[in-house]
Amino acid sequence: MARALVLGAGGFIGTHLCAALRRTGDEVVAFGHGESPPWAQDDPGVAWVRGDFAYTALAVEAARGCDAVFHLIGSRSPALSDSDPVADLAGTVVATVRFLEALRAAPPRRFVFVSSGGTVYGPTDRLPIPEDAPTEPIGAYGINKLTIEKYVALHHRRHGLDACVLRVANPFGEHQVCQRQQGVVAAFIDAAVHGRPISVMGDGSSVRDYVYVGDVAEAMVRAARSPALAQRVLNVGSGRGCSLNEVAAAVERVSGRPLERIHAPARASDVPAVVLDIARAREALDWRPETPWEAALERTYRWALAQKGPA
Amino acid sequence: MARALVLGAGGFIGTHLCAALRRTGDEVVAFGHGESPPWAQDDPGVAWVRGDFAYTALAVEAARGCDAVFHLIGSRSPALSDSDPVADLAGTVVATVRFLEALRAAPPRRFVFVSSGGTVYGPTDRLPIPEDAPTEPIGAYGINKLTIEKYVALHHRRHGLDACVLRVANPFGEHQVCQRQQGVVAAFIDAAVHGRPISVMGDGSSVRDYVYVGDVAEAMVRAARSPALAQRVLNVGSGRGCSLNEVAAAVERVSGRPLERIHAPARASDVPAVVLDIARAREALDWRPETPWEAALERTYRWALAQKGPA
């Protein structure tokens, strides 16, 4: 039995990661900035710590005695990072560097940082994108994720921190809420559930690598448990690309309802296409994205329907 | 006649840059954290502004009406960056992002950022290093320089800032002082002048690209004045490598004195070899490092002798 700290446990990925850790019997210290969610209250194997990551001492205290530390704290969305870059830098990069420095006194067996496969590479013609591709992010969100990656690598190299960076593509699934501009799949499903039109950026040809969050959580658990990592930066995605128009069509199929499209201008921080090469994670973690796209979409749709409640 | 702001004007490179700008008739707003140096006091074409770069408003006010803004402010040395990474991040990256945001209201015609060719690439077998090589810095100094580069690129792309990043190798020359762990050439010459032993890191085989600071200042002036830049990240170095042992031997030749070597352990943030590929700067700026190595070294030695004063 092991013990894991999840920083950012109340978020979308954090919720799934905590569940995956609990399923395999790990104790979880769940660190979040809000009230403890029901799943944390109901489970004696979860200790909820409410706090602000910028207060380093609390996060370091939470890490005490933990075998693994998962760092999932970041800005909530690329759009939010761009709107106040100075605050975003302080809340993500500076807070993480302070945390890493403090962690040197009692490092965990493994430190897993969740980076962003969708933003750290920037525009590229080479698809799918391998981990050694150039990293030229065009938004503050990606720059900050990349900077944290570099500091994690520094702590690995210089201070022996056993670390792994996962560059996660566009995750989707249950518990993703769309009001934070967080996910296209969540937004389209929400529109389908509530009979509202969807907003399609640009001409809808923009391609992303949508990966089911349950598969992401599985990769994270493996990244924490794999005995020795030959590679410490790993893409985690589905490995295949899907355009906005294809997502819309798939949501129409799953929901059985046509979606009205409203076209919106493309965002400046969006690149035309991201598809991750996931060969390295397959090899290093003996992992693959198991959940078929339509099955995952259906699961997500049913969850969203249940959130709505009876009509 | 043009007007230029030099942020970090009191430093080693800043001093040479201000002189180069004045030689060609530019007015200079010289921003530094200390008292105005004699060269600034004696010249009506130089307005010295004493301030802390972290107080954004003062730096932005200094930029008003300037055609070019040169950003040379950074941590004083890689060793200092490593000793207090959080303060270093705040003083360099956060302060720069704040400055760039504030500058959006009245951008200069050209923004030139001085990055570090010696640290942003990290360990590599591929010498000389072209600008599109992987960037895997192994110290906080290089990580912070790289992060600022990315934010400069973001402001270029997103907000139309006409920007140029110069990845400067290991500059040396007059006015480089060695008490800040700033430069091997300055330290070895200082030892020769004062008859002290030199400290050689590791076995002395570590290779760097030493470039005369006058040539660096010339590249910076050209980076500000070139009408249109096809490339916005440019290496500035000599293009040739020189080991610590070779520097020591050259200083012995120039000074005519043997140097006693004391061997010290290599620093963790040091990579084995850096030699920059300068083809891009040659092309984009019609620039080359004109000053021969021994002539530059002799000039530097004579300056150091004069600093010592009559025996």
Coordinates of C-alpha atoms in Angstrom, one line a residue:
Chain A
M1 CA 0.0 0.0 0.0
A2 CA 1.3 3.4 -1.0
R3 CA 0.4 7.0 -0.4
A4 CA 0.1 9.6 -3.0
L5 CA -0.3 13.4 -2.9
V6 CA -2.5 14.8 -5.7
L7 CA -2.0 18.6 -6.1
G8 CA -5.1 19.9 -7.9
A9 CA -7.3 17.0 -6.8
G10 CA -10.5 18.8 -7.2
G11 CA -10.1 19.4 -10.9
F12 CA -11.2 17.3 -13.8
I13 CA -8.1 15.2 -14.2
G14 CA -7.4 15.2 -10.5
T15 CA -10.8 13.7 -9.8
H16 CA -10.1 10.8 -12.1
L17 CA -6.6 10.3 -10.9
C18 CA -7.7 10.1 -7.3
A19 CA -10.3 7.5 -8.3
A20 CA -7.7 5.4 -10.1
L21 CA -5.3 5.5 -7.2
R22 CA -8.1 4.5 -4.8
R23 CA -9.2 1.6 -7.0
T24 CA -5.7 0.1 -6.7
G25 CA -5.6 0.6 -2.9
D26 CA -3.4 3.7 -2.6
E27 CA -4.1 6.2 0.2
V28 CA -4.6 9.6 -1.3
V29 CA -3.8 13.0 0.1
A30 CA -6.0 15.2 -2.1
F31 CA -5.0 18.9 -2.2
G32 CA -7.4 21.4 -3.7
H33 CA -8.4 25.0 -3.4
G34 CA -12.1 24.3 -2.7
E35 CA -14.3 22.4 -0.3
S36 CA -13.8 18.7 -0.3
P37 CA -16.0 17.0 -2.9
P38 CA -18.5 14.2 -2.0
W39 CA -16.2 11.4 -3.3
A40 CA -13.5 12.6 -0.9
Q41 CA -15.8 13.0 2.1
D42 CA -17.2 9.5 1.6
D43 CA -13.9 7.7 1.5
P44 CA -11.7 7.2 4.6
G45 CA -8.8 6.5 2.2
V46 CA -8.8 10.1 1.0
A47 CA -7.5 13.0 3.2
W48 CA -8.7 16.3 1.7
V49 CA -6.4 19.2 2.2
R50 CA -7.9 22.6 1.3
G51 CA -5.3 25.2 0.5
D52 CA -3.7 27.6 -1.9
F53 CA -0.6 26.1 -3.7
A54 CA 1.1 29.4 -3.4
Y55 CA 1.4 28.8 0.3
T56 CA 4.3 26.4 -0.1
A57 CA 4.5 25.2 3.5
L58 CA 1.0 23.6 3.4
A59 CA 1.7 21.8 0.2
V60 CA 5.0 20.5 1.5
E61 CA 3.4 19.4 4.7
A62 CA 0.8 17.5 2.6
A63 CA 3.7 15.8 0.7
R64 CA 5.2 14.3 3.9
G65 CA 5.2 10.5 3.9
C66 CA 3.9 10.4 0.3
D67 CA 5.6 7.9 -2.1
A68 CA 4.3 9.8 -5.1
V69 CA 3.5 13.5 -5.7
F70 CA 1.3 14.3 -8.7
H71 CA 1.4 18.0 -9.7
L72 CA -1.7 19.0 -11.7
I73 CA -2.0 22.6 -10.7
G74 CA -2.0 25.1 -13.5
S75 CA -4.0 27.9 -14.9
R76 CA -7.5 26.8 -15.6
S77 CA -7.3 27.5 -19.4
P78 CA -5.1 29.0 -22.0
A79 CA -7.5 31.9 -22.4
L80 CA -7.2 32.7 -18.7
S81 CA -3.4 32.5 -18.8
D82 CA -3.3 35.1 -21.6
S83 CA -5.7 37.5 -19.8
D84 CA -3.4 38.0 -16.8
P85 CA 0.0 36.6 -17.6
V86 CA 1.8 38.0 -14.6
A87 CA -0.6 36.5 -12.1
D88 CA -0.5 33.3 -14.1
L89 CA 3.3 33.1 -13.9
A90 CA 3.2 33.7 -10.1
G91 CA 0.5 31.1 -9.5
T92 CA 2.1 28.4 -11.6
V93 CA 5.8 28.7 -12.3
V94 CA 6.9 30.7 -9.2
A95 CA 4.8 28.6 -6.9
T96 CA 6.1 25.4 -8.4
V97 CA 9.8 26.4 -8.2
R98 CA 9.2 27.3 -4.6
F99 CA 7.6 24.0 -4.0
L100 CA 10.3 22.0 -5.7
E101 CA 13.0 23.8 -3.6
A102 CA 11.1 23.0 -0.4
L103 CA 10.6 19.4 -1.5
R104 CA 14.4 18.9 -1.7
A105 CA 14.5 18.2 2.1
A106 CA 12.2 15.2 1.8
P107 CA 11.7 14.2 -1.9
P108 CA 9.0 11.6 -2.8
R109 CA 9.9 8.4 -4.6
R110 CA 8.4 9.8 -7.8
F111 CA 7.3 13.2 -8.8
V112 CA 4.8 13.4 -11.8
F113 CA 4.1 16.7 -13.5
V114 CA 1.2 17.1 -15.8
S115 CA 2.2 19.3 -18.7
S116 CA 0.3 20.2 -21.8
G117 CA 0.8 18.2 -25.0
G118 CA -1.7 20.6 -26.7
T119 CA 0.3 23.8 -26.1
V120 CA 4.0 23.2 -25.4
Y121 CA 4.9 22.3 -29.0
G122 CA 3.3 25.2 -30.8
P123 CA 2.6 25.2 -34.5
T124 CA 4.2 22.3 -36.4
D125 CA 3.8 20.5 -39.7
R126 CA 5.2 17.3 -38.3
L127 CA 2.3 15.1 -37.1
P128 CA 2.1 13.1 -34.9
I129 CA 4.5 15.1 -32.7
P130 CA 7.2 13.2 -30.9
E131 CA 8.6 14.4 -27.6
D132 CA 11.8 15.7 -29.1
A133 CA 10.1 18.0 -31.5
P134 CA 10.8 21.8 -31.1
T135 CA 8.9 23.5 -28.3
E136 CA 7.6 26.9 -29.5
P137 CA 4.5 27.6 -27.5
I138 CA 2.5 30.6 -28.7
G139 CA 0.5 31.3 -25.5
A140 CA 1.4 32.0 -21.9
Y141 CA -0.2 28.7 -20.8
G142 CA 2.2 26.6 -22.9
I143 CA 5.2 28.8 -22.0
N144 CA 4.5 28.3 -18.3
K145 CA 4.0 24.6 -18.6
L146 CA 7.3 24.3 -20.6
T147 CA 9.2 26.4 -18.0
I148 CA 8.0 24.2 -15.2
E149 CA 9.1 21.1 -17.2
K150 CA 12.6 22.6 -17.4
Y151 CA 12.7 23.2 -13.6
V152 CA 11.5 19.7 -13.0
A153 CA 14.3 18.5 -15.2
L154 CA 16.8 20.6 -13.3
H155 CA 15.7 19.1 -10.0
H156 CA 16.0 15.6 -11.5
R157 CA 19.5 16.3 -12.8
R158 CA 20.8 18.4 -10.1
H159 CA 19.1 17.2 -7.0
G160 CA 18.2 13.6 -7.9
L161 CA 14.4 14.1 -7.9
D162 CA 12.9 11.0 -9.6
A163 CA 10.6 12.9 -11.9
C164 CA 8.3 12.2 -14.9
V165 CA 6.6 14.8 -17.1
L166 CA 3.5 13.8 -18.9
R167 CA 2.5 16.0 -21.9
V168 CA -1.2 15.3 -21.9
A169 CA -3.2 16.0 -25.1
N170 CA -6.9 17.2 -24.9
P171 CA -8.5 15.0 -22.2
F172 CA -12.3 14.6 -22.1
G173 CA -14.7 12.6 -20.0
E174 CA -17.0 12.7 -17.0
H175 CA -16.6 15.6 -14.6
Q176 CA -15.3 18.0 -17.2
V177 CA -17.3 21.2 -16.9
C178 CA -17.5 23.5 -19.8
Q179 CA -17.9 26.9 -18.2
R180 CA -14.1 27.3 -17.8
Q181 CA -13.4 27.2 -21.5
Q182 CA -11.8 23.9 -20.7
G183 CA -12.8 21.4 -23.3
V184 CA -14.4 21.3 -26.7
V185 CA -16.0 17.9 -26.1
A186 CA -17.6 19.0 -22.8
A187 CA -18.9 22.2 -24.4
F188 CA -20.4 20.3 -27.4
I189 CA -22.0 17.7 -25.2
D190 CA -23.3 20.3 -22.9
A191 CA -24.9 22.1 -25.9
A192 CA -26.4 18.8 -27.0
V193 CA -27.8 18.0 -23.6
H194 CA -29.4 21.5 -23.2
G195 CA -30.4 22.0 -26.8
R196 CA -28.2 25.0 -27.4
P197 CA -26.1 25.8 -30.4
I198 CA -22.3 25.1 -30.4
S199 CA -19.6 27.7 -31.0
V200 CA -17.1 26.5 -33.6
M201 CA -13.8 28.3 -33.7
G202 CA -12.7 29.3 -37.2
D203 CA -13.9 26.9 -40.0
G204 CA -13.9 23.9 -37.7
S205 CA -10.9 22.2 -39.3
S206 CA -8.7 22.7 -36.3
V207 CA -7.4 19.3 -35.2
R208 CA -6.7 18.0 -31.7
D209 CA -5.8 14.8 -30.0
Y210 CA -8.8 14.0 -27.8
V211 CA -8.0 11.4 -25.2
Y212 CA -10.3 9.8 -22.6
V213 CA -9.5 11.0 -19.1
G214 CA -9.7 7.5 -17.6
D215 CA -6.9 6.5 -19.9
V216 CA -4.9 9.6 -18.9
A217 CA -5.4 8.7 -15.2
E218 CA -4.1 5.2 -16.0
A219 CA -1.0 6.6 -17.6
M220 CA -0.4 8.8 -14.6
V221 CA -0.6 5.9 -12.2
R222 CA 1.8 3.9 -14.3
A223 CA 4.2 6.9 -14.5
A224 CA 4.3 6.9 -10.7
R225 CA 4.8 3.2 -10.3
S226 CA 7.1 2.1 -13.2
P227 CA 10.2 1.1 -11.4
A228 CA 12.8 2.8 -13.6
L229 CA 12.0 5.3 -16.3
A230 CA 14.3 5.4 -19.3
Q231 CA 12.4 8.4 -20.6
R232 CA 11.1 11.2 -18.4
V233 CA 9.1 13.3 -20.8
L234 CA 6.2 11.3 -22.3
N235 CA 3.3 12.3 -24.5
V236 CA -0.1 11.0 -23.4
G237 CA -2.8 11.2 -26.0
S238 CA -4.9 9.0 -28.3
G239 CA -2.3 9.3 -31.1
R240 CA -5.0 10.3 -33.6
G241 CA -6.3 13.6 -34.7
C242 CA -9.9 14.8 -34.8
S243 CA -11.2 18.1 -36.2
L244 CA -13.8 20.3 -34.5
N245 CA -16.2 19.4 -37.2
E246 CA -15.6 15.7 -36.5
V247 CA -16.2 16.2 -32.8
A248 CA -19.5 17.9 -33.5
A249 CA -20.6 15.1 -35.9
A250 CA -19.6 12.5 -33.3
V251 CA -21.6 14.3 -30.5
E252 CA -24.6 14.4 -32.9
R253 CA -24.3 10.7 -33.4
V254 CA -24.0 9.9 -29.7
S255 CA -26.8 12.3 -28.7
G256 CA -29.0 11.6 -31.7
R257 CA -29.6 15.4 -32.0
P258 CA -28.4 17.8 -34.7
L259 CA -26.3 20.7 -33.4
E260 CA -26.6 24.2 -34.6
R261 CA -23.2 25.7 -35.3
I262 CA -22.3 29.3 -34.6
H263 CA -18.9 30.2 -36.1
A264 CA -16.5 32.2 -33.9
P265 CA -13.1 33.6 -34.7
A266 CA -10.2 31.4 -34.0
R267 CA -8.2 32.2 -30.9
A268 CA -4.7 33.6 -31.3
S269 CA -3.2 31.0 -28.9
D270 CA -4.6 28.1 -30.9
V271 CA -2.4 26.2 -33.3
P272 CA -4.0 24.5 -36.4
A273 CA -3.2 20.9 -35.4
V274 CA -2.0 18.8 -32.6
V275 CA -1.7 15.0 -32.7
L276 CA 0.7 13.4 -30.3
D277 CA 3.1 10.6 -31.1
I278 CA 2.5 8.2 -28.1
A279 CA 5.1 5.5 -29.0
R280 CA 7.3 6.5 -26.1
A281 CA 4.6 6.2 -23.4
R282 CA 3.5 2.9 -24.9
E283 CA 7.0 1.6 -24.5
A284 CA 8.0 3.3 -21.2
L285 CA 4.7 2.7 -19.3
D286 CA 3.4 -0.3 -21.2
W287 CA 0.3 1.8 -21.6
R288 CA -2.1 2.5 -24.4
P289 CA -5.3 4.5 -24.7
E290 CA -7.8 1.6 -24.3
T291 CA -11.1 3.3 -24.4
P292 CA -12.6 3.7 -27.9
W293 CA -13.5 7.2 -28.9
E294 CA -17.3 6.6 -29.4
A295 CA -17.6 4.6 -26.2
A296 CA -15.8 7.3 -24.2
L297 CA -18.0 10.0 -25.8
E298 CA -21.1 8.0 -25.0
R299 CA -20.0 7.6 -21.3
T300 CA -19.4 11.4 -21.2
Y301 CA -22.7 12.1 -22.7
R302 CA -24.6 9.9 -20.3
W303 CA -22.8 11.6 -17.4
A304 CA -23.8 15.0 -18.7
L305 CA -27.4 13.9 -19.1
A306 CA -27.4 12.7 -15.5
Q307 CA -26.1 16.0 -14.3
K308 CA -29.0 17.7 -16.0
G309 CA -31.4 15.6 -14.1
P310 CA -34.9 14.5 -15.2
A311 CA -36.4 16.9 -17.7
Chain B
M1 CA 19.1 60.7 -34.9
A2 CA 17.5 58.0 -32.9
R3 CA 16.9 57.3 -29.3
A4 CA 17.6 54.0 -27.5
L5 CA 16.8 52.7 -24.0
V6 CA 19.4 50.4 -22.6
L7 CA 18.0 48.3 -19.6
G8 CA 21.0 47.2 -17.7
A9 CA 23.3 50.0 -18.9
G10 CA 25.6 49.9 -16.0
G11 CA 26.7 46.3 -16.6
F12 CA 29.5 45.0 -18.7
I13 CA 27.7 44.6 -22.0
G14 CA 25.5 47.6 -21.3
T15 CA 28.6 49.9 -21.0
H16 CA 29.9 48.8 -24.4
L17 CA 26.5 49.0 -26.0
C18 CA 25.9 52.6 -24.8
A19 CA 29.3 53.6 -26.1
A20 CA 28.6 52.0 -29.5
L21 CA 25.2 53.7 -29.7
R22 CA 26.8 57.1 -28.8
R23 CA 29.6 56.6 -31.4
T24 CA 26.9 56.6 -34.1
G25 CA 25.1 59.5 -32.7
D26 CA 22.1 57.9 -31.0
E27 CA 20.7 59.5 -27.8
V28 CA 20.8 56.9 -25.0
V29 CA 18.5 56.5 -22.0
A30 CA 20.6 54.4 -19.7
F31 CA 18.7 52.5 -17.1
G32 CA 20.6 50.9 -14.3
H33 CA 20.3 50.0 -10.6
G34 CA 23.3 52.0 -9.4
E35 CA 24.7 55.5 -9.5
S36 CA 25.5 56.9 -12.9
P37 CA 29.0 55.9 -14.0
P38 CA 31.5 58.7 -15.1
W39 CA 30.9 58.0 -18.9
A40 CA 27.2 58.7 -18.4
Q41 CA 27.8 61.9 -16.3
D42 CA 30.2 63.4 -18.9
D43 CA 28.0 62.9 -21.9
P44 CA 25.0 65.1 -22.5
G45 CA 23.7 62.5 -25.0
V46 CA 23.2 60.0 -22.2
A47 CA 20.3 60.3 -19.7
W48 CA 20.9 58.0 -16.7
V49 CA 17.9 56.6 -15.0
R50 CA 18.5 54.9 -11.7
G51 CA 15.9 52.4 -10.9
D52 CA 14.9 48.8 -10.1
F53 CA 13.5 47.0 -13.1
A54 CA 10.9 45.3 -10.9
Y55 CA 9.2 48.7 -10.6
T56 CA 7.7 48.5 -14.1
A57 CA 6.3 52.0 -14.3
L58 CA 9.8 53.6 -14.2
A59 CA 11.2 51.4 -16.9
V60 CA 8.1 52.0 -19.1
E61 CA 8.4 55.7 -18.6
A62 CA 12.1 55.5 -19.6
A63 CA 11.1 53.7 -22.8
R64 CA 8.8 56.6 -23.9
G65 CA 9.9 58.1 -27.2
C66 CA 12.7 55.5 -27.7
D67 CA 13.0 53.9 -31.1
A68 CA 14.9 50.9 -29.7
V69 CA 14.7 49.1 -26.4
F70 CA 17.6 46.8 -25.4
H71 CA 16.9 44.5 -22.5
L72 CA 20.1 43.3 -20.9
I73 CA 18.8 42.8 -17.4
G74 CA 19.3 39.3 -15.9
S75 CA 20.7 37.6 -13.0
R76 CA 24.4 38.5 -12.6
S77 CA 25.6 34.9 -13.0
P78 CA 24.4 31.3 -13.4
A79 CA 25.7 30.6 -9.9
L80 CA 23.6 33.4 -8.4
S81 CA 20.5 32.1 -10.2
D82 CA 20.9 28.7 -8.8
S83 CA 21.4 30.0 -5.2
D84 CA 18.0 31.7 -5.0
P85 CA 15.9 30.5 -7.9
V86 CA 12.6 32.0 -6.7
A87 CA 14.0 35.5 -6.3
D88 CA 15.8 35.1 -9.6
L89 CA 12.5 34.1 -11.4
A90 CA 10.8 37.1 -9.9
G91 CA 13.6 39.6 -10.8
T92 CA 14.0 38.4 -14.3
V93 CA 11.0 36.5 -15.8
V94 CA 8.1 38.0 -13.9
A95 CA 9.6 41.6 -14.2
T96 CA 10.1 41.2 -17.9
V97 CA 6.6 39.8 -18.5
R98 CA 5.2 42.8 -16.6
F99 CA 7.3 45.2 -18.6
L100 CA 6.3 43.6 -21.9
E101 CA 2.6 43.9 -21.0
A102 CA 3.1 47.5 -20.1
L103 CA 5.0 48.2 -23.2
R104 CA 2.1 47.2 -25.4
A105 CA 0.6 50.6 -25.1
A106 CA 3.5 52.3 -26.8
P107 CA 5.9 49.7 -28.3
P108 CA 9.3 50.7 -29.6
R109 CA 10.3 50.2 -33.2
R110 CA 12.5 47.4 -32.2
F111 CA 13.0 45.4 -29.0
V112 CA 16.3 43.5 -28.5
F113 CA 16.6 40.9 -25.8
V114 CA 20.0 39.6 -24.8
S115 CA 19.7 35.9 -24.1
S116 CA 22.4 33.5 -23.2
G117 CA 24.0 31.3 -26.0
G118 CA 26.1 29.7 -23.3
T119 CA 23.2 28.3 -21.3
V120 CA 19.9 28.0 -23.2
Y121 CA 21.0 25.0 -25.3
G122 CA 22.3 22.8 -22.5
P123 CA 24.5 19.7 -23.2
T124 CA 24.9 18.9 -26.8
D125 CA 27.2 16.8 -29.0
R126 CA 26.4 18.9 -32.1
L127 CA 28.9 21.7 -32.4
P128 CA 28.7 24.5 -33.5
I129 CA 25.2 24.9 -32.2
P130 CA 22.6 26.4 -34.6
E131 CA 19.6 28.3 -33.3
D132 CA 17.2 25.5 -34.0
A133 CA 19.0 23.0 -31.8
P134 CA 17.1 21.6 -28.8
T135 CA 17.0 23.9 -25.8
E136 CA 17.5 21.9 -22.6
P137 CA 19.2 24.3 -20.1
I138 CA 20.5 22.6 -17.0
G139 CA 20.5 25.7 -14.7
A140 CA 18.0 28.3 -13.6
Y141 CA 19.9 31.0 -15.4
G142 CA 19.4 29.4 -18.8
I143 CA 15.8 28.3 -18.0
N144 CA 14.9 31.9 -17.2
K145 CA 16.5 33.3 -20.3
L146 CA 14.7 30.8 -22.4
T147 CA 11.4 31.6 -20.8
I148 CA 11.8 35.3 -21.5
E149 CA 12.7 34.4 -25.1
K150 CA 9.3 32.6 -25.4
Y151 CA 7.4 35.6 -23.9
V152 CA 9.2 37.9 -26.3
A153 CA 8.2 35.6 -29.2
L154 CA 4.6 35.7 -27.9
H155 CA 4.6 39.5 -27.9
H156 CA 6.0 39.5 -31.4
R157 CA 3.4 37.1 -32.7
R158 CA 0.4 38.2 -30.7
H159 CA 0.9 41.9 -30.2
G160 CA 3.2 42.8 -33.2
L161 CA 6.2 43.7 -31.1
D162 CA 9.1 44.0 -33.5
A163 CA 11.6 41.9 -31.5
C164 CA 15.0 40.3 -31.9
V165 CA 16.6 37.8 -29.5
L166 CA 20.4 37.6 -29.4
R167 CA 21.9 34.5 -27.8
V168 CA 25.2 35.8 -26.8
A169 CA 28.1 33.4 -26.2
N170 CA 30.8 34.2 -23.5
P171 CA 31.6 37.9 -24.0
F172 CA 34.9 39.3 -22.6
G173 CA 36.7 42.6 -22.8
E174 CA 37.3 45.8 -20.9
H175 CA 35.0 46.6 -18.0
Q176 CA 34.3 43.0 -17.2
V177 CA 34.9 42.6 -13.5
C178 CA 35.6 39.2 -12.1
Q179 CA 34.2 39.3 -8.6
R180 CA 30.7 38.4 -9.8
Q181 CA 31.8 35.0 -11.2
Q182 CA 31.1 36.6 -14.5
G183 CA 33.8 35.6 -16.8
V184 CA 36.7 33.3 -17.1
V185 CA 38.8 35.7 -19.3
A186 CA 38.4 38.5 -16.7
A187 CA 39.2 36.2 -13.9
F188 CA 42.4 34.8 -15.5
I189 CA 43.5 38.3 -16.6
D190 CA 42.9 39.6 -13.1
A191 CA 45.0 36.8 -11.7
A192 CA 47.8 37.6 -14.2
V193 CA 47.7 41.3 -13.3
H194 CA 47.8 40.7 -9.6
G195 CA 50.1 37.7 -9.7
R196 CA 47.6 35.3 -8.2
P197 CA 46.8 31.7 -9.1
I198 CA 43.9 30.9 -11.3
S199 CA 41.1 28.5 -10.5
V200 CA 40.5 26.0 -13.3
M201 CA 37.1 24.1 -13.1
G202 CA 37.5 20.4 -13.7
D203 CA 40.4 19.4 -15.9
G204 CA 40.3 22.6 -17.9
S205 CA 39.0 20.9 -21.1
S206 CA 35.6 22.7 -20.9
V207 CA 35.1 24.6 -24.1
R208 CA 33.4 27.9 -24.6
D209 CA 32.8 30.4 -27.3
Y210 CA 34.6 33.6 -26.2
V211 CA 33.6 36.7 -28.1
Y212 CA 34.9 40.2 -27.8
V213 CA 32.3 42.5 -26.2
G214 CA 32.9 45.2 -28.8
D215 CA 31.8 42.8 -31.5
V216 CA 28.7 41.9 -29.4
A217 CA 27.8 45.6 -29.0
E218 CA 28.1 46.0 -32.8
A219 CA 25.8 43.0 -33.4
M220 CA 23.3 44.5 -30.9
V221 CA 23.3 47.9 -32.7
R222 CA 22.7 46.1 -36.0
A223 CA 19.9 44.0 -34.5
A224 CA 18.2 47.3 -33.6
R225 CA 18.7 48.9 -36.9
S226 CA 18.3 46.2 -39.6
P227 CA 15.2 47.2 -41.4
A228 CA 13.5 43.9 -41.6
L229 CA 14.5 40.7 -39.8
A230 CA 13.9 37.4 -41.5
Q231 CA 15.1 35.7 -38.4
R232 CA 14.4 36.8 -34.8
V233 CA 16.6 34.5 -32.8
L234 CA 20.3 34.9 -33.6
N235 CA 23.5 33.4 -32.1
V236 CA 26.2 36.0 -31.4
G237 CA 29.6 34.4 -30.7
S238 CA 33.0 34.0 -32.2
G239 CA 32.0 30.7 -33.8
R240 CA 35.0 28.9 -32.5
G241 CA 35.7 27.0 -29.3
C242 CA 38.4 27.5 -26.8
S243 CA 39.1 25.4 -23.7
L244 CA 39.9 26.8 -20.3
N245 CA 43.4 25.5 -20.7
E246 CA 43.7 27.4 -24.0
V247 CA 42.4 30.6 -22.4
A248 CA 45.0 30.2 -19.6
A249 CA 47.8 29.7 -22.1
A250 CA 46.7 32.7 -24.2
V251 CA 46.6 34.9 -21.1
E252 CA 50.1 33.7 -20.2
R253 CA 51.3 34.7 -23.7
V254 CA 49.6 38.2 -23.6
S255 CA 50.8 39.0 -20.1
G256 CA 54.2 37.3 -20.4
R257 CA 53.7 35.6 -17.0
P258 CA 53.1 32.0 -16.1
L259 CA 49.9 31.3 -14.2
E260 CA 49.7 29.0 -11.3
R261 CA 46.6 26.7 -11.7
I262 CA 44.4 25.5 -8.9
H263 CA 42.0 22.9 -9.9
A264 CA 38.4 23.2 -8.6
P265 CA 35.4 20.9 -9.1
A266 CA 33.3 21.5 -12.2
R267 CA 30.0 23.2 -11.5
A268 CA 26.7 21.3 -11.9
S269 CA 25.3 24.0 -14.2
D270 CA 28.2 23.8 -16.6
V271 CA 28.0 21.9 -19.8
P272 CA 31.1 20.4 -21.4
A273 CA 31.2 22.5 -24.6
V274 CA 29.5 25.5 -26.2
V275 CA 30.4 26.8 -29.6
L276 CA 27.8 28.8 -31.5
D277 CA 27.0 28.6 -35.1
I278 CA 26.9 32.2 -36.1
A279 CA 25.9 31.8 -39.8
R280 CA 22.5 33.2 -39.2
A281 CA 23.7 36.5 -37.6
R282 CA 26.3 36.9 -40.4
E283 CA 23.5 36.7 -42.9
A284 CA 20.7 38.6 -41.1
L285 CA 22.8 41.4 -39.7
D286 CA 25.7 41.4 -42.1
W287 CA 27.8 41.1 -39.0
R288 CA 30.9 39.2 -38.1
P289 CA 33.2 39.1 -35.1
E290 CA 35.9 41.3 -36.4
T291 CA 38.3 41.5 -33.5
P292 CA 41.0 38.8 -33.5
W293 CA 41.2 36.8 -30.3
E294 CA 44.7 37.8 -29.2
A295 CA 44.2 41.5 -30.0
A296 CA 41.0 41.5 -28.0
L297 CA 42.7 39.7 -25.1
E298 CA 45.6 42.2 -25.2
R299 CA 43.2 45.1 -25.1
T300 CA 41.5 43.5 -22.1
Y301 CA 44.8 42.9 -20.4
R302 CA 45.9 46.5 -20.9
W303 CA 42.6 47.7 -19.5
A304 CA 43.0 45.5 -16.4
L305 CA 46.6 46.7 -15.9
A306 CA 45.4 50.3 -16.0
Q307 CA 42.7 49.5 -13.4
K308 CA 45.4 48.3 -11.1
G309 CA 47.3 51.6 -11.4
P310 CA 51.0 52.1 -11.1
A311 CA 52.8 49.5 -9.0

